[in-house]
Amino acid sequence: MTNKFTVTEIIDPTSGNIERVYKYKKKPCRRLLLDSKLCRQLAGYTLIEKDLRNVLTWLHEIETRHDERPTRKDQNVHKPTNRENYDLIKGLFVAALTFYGKCFSKCEGRPVKLERAQLDVKFHGLHDNCISYRHNFAAHSGAERVEHVEIALVFPVKFKNNVPFDLYRELNQPYLLWHTSDEIALADLVEHVRSIAVSKIDFLSEKIKREEILPNAKKYWEPK
């Protein structure tokens, strides 16, 4: 039955408000807003799933732009030369970390969040790294010193009279965290987490239909 329903979104060009018009077999439908604990949970997981889809979009864009990588198998790090491109990659990376971390944090307006224990064990290491980067780089500078600046006094080893010197600000800041040693990609982790959110959405949707709507069908179908 579901695929016979259609929805059209109409956006007011002045206010930006969105009106959704539903039809079943091209005939108008009534729209009733539901508010229950289960519905609020469903709304929360819907927001989480959308956040994770955004993360996947940003990771795909990073994959497209990340064109300076180590050339030898024994290398894990490569210093990029195209600073403008990698500053943009850094922005996408921070956005991805922020939204990923939000799915595992208590957020105002969301009664649900995901837990590390829900993840397959093989993803725990990469997940922990993402959360660490989120706390110590994307959200703020933390004790892990993922990003830091060291101030260095520089002067010649040998020099007579009027020693020339200067101060250098040595910035250490990551562009992105891409793979772990076992080559599990960030996108694989996010897809796995998103599958958990999708499962919750499917489960709650059926539970709401079965336990809240069908037992009270007359209340919903009768016109008011």
PDB file of C-alpha atoms in Angstrom, residues 2-223:
ATOM      1  CA  THR A   2       2.751   2.437   0.871  1.00  0.00           C
ATOM      2  CA  ASN A   3       4.018   2.845  -2.689  1.00  0.00           C
ATOM      3  CA  LYS A   4       0.563   4.081  -3.762  1.00  0.00           C
ATOM      4  CA  PHE A   5       0.946   7.127  -1.540  1.00  0.00           C
ATOM      5  CA  THR A   6       2.585  10.265  -2.890  1.00  0.00           C
ATOM      6  CA  VAL A   7       3.759  13.395  -1.139  1.00  0.00           C
ATOM      7  CA  THR A   8       4.366  16.833  -2.615  1.00  0.00           C
ATOM      8  CA  GLU A   9       6.375  19.452  -0.715  1.00  0.00           C
ATOM      9  CA  ILE A  10       5.351  23.065  -1.231  1.00  0.00           C
ATOM     10  CA  ILE A  11       7.781  25.690   0.096  1.00  0.00           C
ATOM     11  CA  ASP A  12       6.527  29.201   0.782  1.00  0.00           C
ATOM     12  CA  PRO A  13       9.080  31.466  -0.958  1.00  0.00           C
ATOM     13  CA  THR A  14       8.658  34.200   1.645  1.00  0.00           C
ATOM     14  CA  SER A  15       8.528  32.413   4.979  1.00  0.00           C
ATOM     15  CA  GLY A  16      10.303  29.201   3.976  1.00  0.00           C
ATOM     16  CA  ASN A  17       7.547  27.156   5.630  1.00  0.00           C
ATOM     17  CA  ILE A  18       6.958  23.717   4.130  1.00  0.00           C
ATOM     18  CA  GLU A  19       3.524  22.266   3.445  1.00  0.00           C
ATOM     19  CA  ARG A  20       3.230  18.597   2.551  1.00  0.00           C
ATOM     20  CA  VAL A  21       0.290  17.405   0.465  1.00  0.00           C
ATOM     21  CA  TYR A  22      -0.410  13.656   0.589  1.00  0.00           C
ATOM     22  CA  LYS A  23      -2.440  11.629  -1.879  1.00  0.00           C
ATOM     23  CA  TYR A  24      -3.407   7.970  -2.197  1.00  0.00           C
ATOM     24  CA  LYS A  25      -3.995   6.870  -5.788  1.00  0.00           C
ATOM     25  CA  LYS A  26      -4.098  10.606  -6.645  1.00  0.00           C
ATOM     26  CA  LYS A  27      -6.887  11.238  -4.115  1.00  0.00           C
ATOM     27  CA  PRO A  28      -6.402  13.680  -1.185  1.00  0.00           C
ATOM     28  CA  CYS A  29      -5.420  12.327   2.234  1.00  0.00           C
ATOM     29  CA  ARG A  30      -5.907  13.570   5.780  1.00  0.00           C
ATOM     30  CA  ARG A  31      -2.786  14.355   7.783  1.00  0.00           C
ATOM     31  CA  LEU A  32      -2.807  13.800  11.555  1.00  0.00           C
ATOM     32  CA  LEU A  33       0.224  14.570  13.703  1.00  0.00           C
ATOM     33  CA  LEU A  34       1.026  11.902  16.295  1.00  0.00           C
ATOM     34  CA  ASP A  35       2.735  12.510  19.606  1.00  0.00           C
ATOM     35  CA  SER A  36       3.697   9.581  21.821  1.00  0.00           C
ATOM     36  CA  LYS A  37       6.873   8.245  23.389  1.00  0.00           C
ATOM     37  CA  LEU A  38       7.349   5.822  20.511  1.00  0.00           C
ATOM     38  CA  CYS A  39       6.725   8.557  17.940  1.00  0.00           C
ATOM     39  CA  ARG A  40       9.294  10.801  19.597  1.00  0.00           C
ATOM     40  CA  GLN A  41      11.791   7.934  19.520  1.00  0.00           C
ATOM     41  CA  LEU A  42      11.039   7.372  15.834  1.00  0.00           C
ATOM     42  CA  ALA A  43      11.599  11.077  15.169  1.00  0.00           C
ATOM     43  CA  GLY A  44      14.920  10.913  17.028  1.00  0.00           C
ATOM     44  CA  TYR A  45      16.223   7.969  15.014  1.00  0.00           C
ATOM     45  CA  THR A  46      15.061   9.684  11.823  1.00  0.00           C
ATOM     46  CA  LEU A  47      17.258  12.677  12.689  1.00  0.00           C
ATOM     47  CA  ILE A  48      20.172  10.356  13.478  1.00  0.00           C
ATOM     48  CA  GLU A  49      19.790   8.530  10.164  1.00  0.00           C
ATOM     49  CA  LYS A  50      19.730  11.846   8.281  1.00  0.00           C
ATOM     50  CA  ASP A  51      22.879  12.999  10.089  1.00  0.00           C
ATOM     51  CA  LEU A  52      24.651   9.805   9.042  1.00  0.00           C
ATOM     52  CA  ARG A  53      23.560  10.245   5.428  1.00  0.00           C
ATOM     53  CA  ASN A  54      25.080  13.721   5.542  1.00  0.00           C
ATOM     54  CA  VAL A  55      28.302  12.218   6.930  1.00  0.00           C
ATOM     55  CA  LEU A  56      28.433   9.746   4.035  1.00  0.00           C
ATOM     56  CA  THR A  57      27.969  12.596   1.544  1.00  0.00           C
ATOM     57  CA  TRP A  58      30.892  14.511   3.076  1.00  0.00           C
ATOM     58  CA  LEU A  59      33.088  11.404   3.174  1.00  0.00           C
ATOM     59  CA  HIS A  60      32.356  10.776  -0.498  1.00  0.00           C
ATOM     60  CA  GLU A  61      33.407  14.346  -1.307  1.00  0.00           C
ATOM     61  CA  ILE A  62      36.585  13.863   0.748  1.00  0.00           C
ATOM     62  CA  GLU A  63      37.308  10.636  -1.151  1.00  0.00           C
ATOM     63  CA  THR A  64      36.964  12.557  -4.417  1.00  0.00           C
ATOM     64  CA  ARG A  65      39.277  15.371  -3.295  1.00  0.00           C
ATOM     65  CA  HIS A  66      41.787  13.309  -1.289  1.00  0.00           C
ATOM     66  CA  ASP A  67      44.258  12.898  -4.153  1.00  0.00           C
ATOM     67  CA  GLU A  68      47.582  13.210  -2.295  1.00  0.00           C
ATOM     68  CA  ARG A  69      48.179   9.955  -0.443  1.00  0.00           C
ATOM     69  CA  PRO A  70      51.245   7.975   0.679  1.00  0.00           C
ATOM     70  CA  THR A  71      52.931   6.277  -2.260  1.00  0.00           C
ATOM     71  CA  ARG A  72      54.675   3.509  -0.289  1.00  0.00           C
ATOM     72  CA  LYS A  73      53.054   0.722   1.721  1.00  0.00           C
ATOM     73  CA  ASP A  74      55.163   1.523   4.770  1.00  0.00           C
ATOM     74  CA  GLN A  75      53.864   5.101   4.867  1.00  0.00           C
ATOM     75  CA  ASN A  76      50.795   6.077   6.880  1.00  0.00           C
ATOM     76  CA  VAL A  77      51.031   9.847   6.509  1.00  0.00           C
ATOM     77  CA  HIS A  78      51.604  12.169   3.572  1.00  0.00           C
ATOM     78  CA  LYS A  79      51.969  15.936   3.763  1.00  0.00           C
ATOM     79  CA  PRO A  80      49.654  17.514   1.178  1.00  0.00           C
ATOM     80  CA  THR A  81      50.865  20.359  -1.027  1.00  0.00           C
ATOM     81  CA  ASN A  82      47.504  21.725  -2.198  1.00  0.00           C
ATOM     82  CA  ARG A  83      46.656  23.643   0.970  1.00  0.00           C
ATOM     83  CA  GLU A  84      43.452  25.174  -0.383  1.00  0.00           C
ATOM     84  CA  ASN A  85      42.024  21.769  -1.284  1.00  0.00           C
ATOM     85  CA  TYR A  86      43.010  20.222   2.028  1.00  0.00           C
ATOM     86  CA  ASP A  87      41.649  23.131   4.038  1.00  0.00           C
ATOM     87  CA  LEU A  88      38.298  22.353   2.393  1.00  0.00           C
ATOM     88  CA  ILE A  89      38.799  18.644   3.164  1.00  0.00           C
ATOM     89  CA  LYS A  90      39.474  19.611   6.775  1.00  0.00           C
ATOM     90  CA  GLY A  91      36.134  21.451   6.898  1.00  0.00           C
ATOM     91  CA  LEU A  92      34.303  18.418   5.507  1.00  0.00           C
ATOM     92  CA  PHE A  93      36.148  16.186   7.975  1.00  0.00           C
ATOM     93  CA  VAL A  94      35.179  18.383  10.943  1.00  0.00           C
ATOM     94  CA  ALA A  95      31.552  18.420   9.765  1.00  0.00           C
ATOM     95  CA  ALA A  96      31.580  14.619   9.443  1.00  0.00           C
ATOM     96  CA  LEU A  97      33.104  14.144  12.908  1.00  0.00           C
ATOM     97  CA  THR A  98      30.655  16.592  14.481  1.00  0.00           C
ATOM     98  CA  PHE A  99      27.552  14.967  13.017  1.00  0.00           C
ATOM     99  CA  TYR A 100      28.855  11.443  13.689  1.00  0.00           C
ATOM    100  CA  GLY A 101      29.565  12.297  17.326  1.00  0.00           C
ATOM    101  CA  LYS A 102      26.159  13.925  17.686  1.00  0.00           C
ATOM    102  CA  CYS A 103      24.523  10.561  16.999  1.00  0.00           C
ATOM    103  CA  PHE A 104      26.165   9.173  20.144  1.00  0.00           C
ATOM    104  CA  SER A 105      25.480  12.201  22.339  1.00  0.00           C
ATOM    105  CA  LYS A 106      22.442  13.494  24.190  1.00  0.00           C
ATOM    106  CA  CYS A 107      20.955  16.266  22.076  1.00  0.00           C
ATOM    107  CA  GLU A 108      18.157  18.626  22.974  1.00  0.00           C
ATOM    108  CA  GLY A 109      15.071  17.587  21.068  1.00  0.00           C
ATOM    109  CA  ARG A 110      16.255  13.989  20.652  1.00  0.00           C
ATOM    110  CA  PRO A 111      15.083  11.399  23.190  1.00  0.00           C
ATOM    111  CA  VAL A 112      17.390   8.725  21.758  1.00  0.00           C
ATOM    112  CA  LYS A 113      21.054   8.224  20.922  1.00  0.00           C
ATOM    113  CA  LEU A 114      23.197   5.377  19.673  1.00  0.00           C
ATOM    114  CA  GLU A 115      25.592   3.467  21.917  1.00  0.00           C
ATOM    115  CA  ARG A 116      29.044   2.026  21.228  1.00  0.00           C
ATOM    116  CA  ALA A 117      27.816  -1.366  22.467  1.00  0.00           C
ATOM    117  CA  GLN A 118      25.413  -1.540  19.502  1.00  0.00           C
ATOM    118  CA  LEU A 119      28.298  -1.590  17.036  1.00  0.00           C
ATOM    119  CA  ASP A 120      29.995  -4.704  15.730  1.00  0.00           C
ATOM    120  CA  VAL A 121      33.212  -5.215  17.737  1.00  0.00           C
ATOM    121  CA  LYS A 122      35.371  -4.883  14.614  1.00  0.00           C
ATOM    122  CA  PHE A 123      34.315  -1.222  14.342  1.00  0.00           C
ATOM    123  CA  HIS A 124      35.054  -0.282  17.968  1.00  0.00           C
ATOM    124  CA  GLY A 125      38.623   0.877  17.362  1.00  0.00           C
ATOM    125  CA  LEU A 126      37.760   3.198  14.487  1.00  0.00           C
ATOM    126  CA  HIS A 127      34.674   4.438  16.328  1.00  0.00           C
ATOM    127  CA  ASP A 128      36.791   5.282  19.387  1.00  0.00           C
ATOM    128  CA  ASN A 129      39.245   7.189  17.181  1.00  0.00           C
ATOM    129  CA  CYS A 130      36.390   9.166  15.610  1.00  0.00           C
ATOM    130  CA  ILE A 131      34.960  10.100  18.996  1.00  0.00           C
ATOM    131  CA  SER A 132      38.433  11.085  20.247  1.00  0.00           C
ATOM    132  CA  TYR A 133      38.965  13.296  17.194  1.00  0.00           C
ATOM    133  CA  ARG A 134      35.491  14.741  17.687  1.00  0.00           C
ATOM    134  CA  HIS A 135      36.208  15.651  21.321  1.00  0.00           C
ATOM    135  CA  ASN A 136      39.808  16.775  20.900  1.00  0.00           C
ATOM    136  CA  PHE A 137      39.735  18.392  17.471  1.00  0.00           C
ATOM    137  CA  ALA A 138      36.304  19.050  15.988  1.00  0.00           C
ATOM    138  CA  ALA A 139      34.530  20.226  19.153  1.00  0.00           C
ATOM    139  CA  HIS A 140      37.478  21.696  21.067  1.00  0.00           C
ATOM    140  CA  SER A 141      41.146  21.128  21.815  1.00  0.00           C
ATOM    141  CA  GLY A 142      41.471  18.410  24.436  1.00  0.00           C
ATOM    142  CA  ALA A 143      44.036  16.609  26.533  1.00  0.00           C
ATOM    143  CA  GLU A 144      44.853  14.197  23.703  1.00  0.00           C
ATOM    144  CA  ARG A 145      46.625  17.033  21.826  1.00  0.00           C
ATOM    145  CA  VAL A 146      45.179  15.979  18.490  1.00  0.00           C
ATOM    146  CA  GLU A 147      45.807  19.586  17.520  1.00  0.00           C
ATOM    147  CA  HIS A 148      48.327  21.857  19.171  1.00  0.00           C
ATOM    148  CA  VAL A 149      50.757  24.706  18.567  1.00  0.00           C
ATOM    149  CA  GLU A 150      54.316  24.853  19.879  1.00  0.00           C
ATOM    150  CA  ILE A 151      56.207  28.146  20.047  1.00  0.00           C
ATOM    151  CA  ALA A 152      59.850  27.681  19.059  1.00  0.00           C
ATOM    152  CA  LEU A 153      62.757  30.079  19.433  1.00  0.00           C
ATOM    153  CA  VAL A 154      65.076  29.589  16.458  1.00  0.00           C
ATOM    154  CA  PHE A 155      68.658  30.845  16.152  1.00  0.00           C
ATOM    155  CA  PRO A 156      71.899  29.631  14.545  1.00  0.00           C
ATOM    156  CA  VAL A 157      73.974  27.027  16.348  1.00  0.00           C
ATOM    157  CA  LYS A 158      77.115  29.061  15.780  1.00  0.00           C
ATOM    158  CA  PHE A 159      77.059  32.819  15.547  1.00  0.00           C
ATOM    159  CA  LYS A 160      79.182  35.628  16.957  1.00  0.00           C
ATOM    160  CA  ASN A 161      77.683  38.881  18.231  1.00  0.00           C
ATOM    161  CA  ASN A 162      74.072  40.012  17.730  1.00  0.00           C
ATOM    162  CA  VAL A 163      72.590  36.526  17.447  1.00  0.00           C
ATOM    163  CA  PRO A 164      69.774  36.518  14.854  1.00  0.00           C
ATOM    164  CA  PHE A 165      66.641  34.824  16.114  1.00  0.00           C
ATOM    165  CA  ASP A 166      62.947  34.511  15.442  1.00  0.00           C
ATOM    166  CA  LEU A 167      59.842  32.931  16.917  1.00  0.00           C
ATOM    167  CA  TYR A 168      58.021  30.213  14.988  1.00  0.00           C
ATOM    168  CA  ARG A 169      54.499  28.989  15.651  1.00  0.00           C
ATOM    169  CA  GLU A 170      54.552  25.275  14.854  1.00  0.00           C
ATOM    170  CA  LEU A 171      50.975  24.288  14.090  1.00  0.00           C
ATOM    171  CA  ASN A 172      50.104  20.606  14.292  1.00  0.00           C
ATOM    172  CA  GLN A 173      46.568  19.942  13.099  1.00  0.00           C
ATOM    173  CA  PRO A 174      45.173  16.889  11.275  1.00  0.00           C
ATOM    174  CA  TYR A 175      43.430  17.113   7.932  1.00  0.00           C
ATOM    175  CA  LEU A 176      41.535  13.886   8.355  1.00  0.00           C
ATOM    176  CA  LEU A 177      41.511  10.415   9.874  1.00  0.00           C
ATOM    177  CA  TRP A 178      41.055   8.062   6.955  1.00  0.00           C
ATOM    178  CA  HIS A 179      41.934   4.407   7.585  1.00  0.00           C
ATOM    179  CA  THR A 180      42.997   2.243  10.489  1.00  0.00           C
ATOM    180  CA  SER A 181      45.729  -0.355  10.141  1.00  0.00           C
ATOM    181  CA  ASP A 182      43.209  -3.024   9.166  1.00  0.00           C
ATOM    182  CA  GLU A 183      41.930  -0.791   6.361  1.00  0.00           C
ATOM    183  CA  ILE A 184      38.370  -0.371   7.587  1.00  0.00           C
ATOM    184  CA  ALA A 185      37.185   2.780   5.855  1.00  0.00           C
ATOM    185  CA  LEU A 186      35.321   5.511   7.689  1.00  0.00           C
ATOM    186  CA  ALA A 187      32.462   5.097   5.229  1.00  0.00           C
ATOM    187  CA  ASP A 188      32.187   1.411   6.225  1.00  0.00           C
ATOM    188  CA  LEU A 189      31.817   2.436   9.870  1.00  0.00           C
ATOM    189  CA  VAL A 190      29.201   5.073   9.083  1.00  0.00           C
ATOM    190  CA  GLU A 191      27.226   2.698   6.845  1.00  0.00           C
ATOM    191  CA  HIS A 192      27.248   0.150   9.681  1.00  0.00           C
ATOM    192  CA  VAL A 193      26.013   2.738  12.207  1.00  0.00           C
ATOM    193  CA  ARG A 194      23.371   3.979   9.770  1.00  0.00           C
ATOM    194  CA  SER A 195      22.077   0.403   9.347  1.00  0.00           C
ATOM    195  CA  ILE A 196      21.457   0.330  13.111  1.00  0.00           C
ATOM    196  CA  ALA A 197      19.423   3.543  12.894  1.00  0.00           C
ATOM    197  CA  VAL A 198      17.459   2.210   9.903  1.00  0.00           C
ATOM    198  CA  SER A 199      16.655  -0.988  11.826  1.00  0.00           C
ATOM    199  CA  LYS A 200      15.373   1.100  14.738  1.00  0.00           C
ATOM    200  CA  ILE A 201      13.234   3.172  12.375  1.00  0.00           C
ATOM    201  CA  ASP A 202      11.699   0.067  10.776  1.00  0.00           C
ATOM    202  CA  PHE A 203      11.082  -1.545  14.171  1.00  0.00           C
ATOM    203  CA  LEU A 204       9.443   1.538  15.697  1.00  0.00           C
ATOM    204  CA  SER A 205       7.331   2.234  12.609  1.00  0.00           C
ATOM    205  CA  GLU A 206       5.818  -1.243  12.774  1.00  0.00           C
ATOM    206  CA  LYS A 207       5.410  -1.064  16.564  1.00  0.00           C
ATOM    207  CA  ILE A 208       3.521   2.245  16.326  1.00  0.00           C
ATOM    208  CA  LYS A 209       1.224   0.846  13.640  1.00  0.00           C
ATOM    209  CA  ARG A 210       0.614  -2.380  15.563  1.00  0.00           C
ATOM    210  CA  GLU A 211       0.308  -1.060  19.134  1.00  0.00           C
ATOM    211  CA  GLU A 212      -0.959   2.512  18.814  1.00  0.00           C
ATOM    212  CA  ILE A 213      -2.805   2.970  15.543  1.00  0.00           C
ATOM    213  CA  LEU A 214      -4.623  -0.284  14.801  1.00  0.00           C
ATOM    214  CA  PRO A 215      -6.065  -0.726  18.342  1.00  0.00           C
ATOM    215  CA  ASN A 216      -7.416   2.832  18.109  1.00  0.00           C
ATOM    216  CA  ALA A 217      -8.279   2.859  14.421  1.00  0.00           C
ATOM    217  CA  LYS A 218     -11.780   4.233  14.891  1.00  0.00           C
ATOM    218  CA  LYS A 219     -10.408   7.300  16.668  1.00  0.00           C
ATOM    219  CA  TYR A 220      -8.162   8.073  13.723  1.00  0.00           C
ATOM    220  CA  TRP A 221     -10.456   7.283  10.801  1.00  0.00           C
ATOM    221  CA  GLU A 222     -13.544   9.127  11.956  1.00  0.00           C
ATOM    222  CA  PRO A 223     -13.655  12.715  10.718  1.00  0.00           C
TER     223      PRO A 223
END
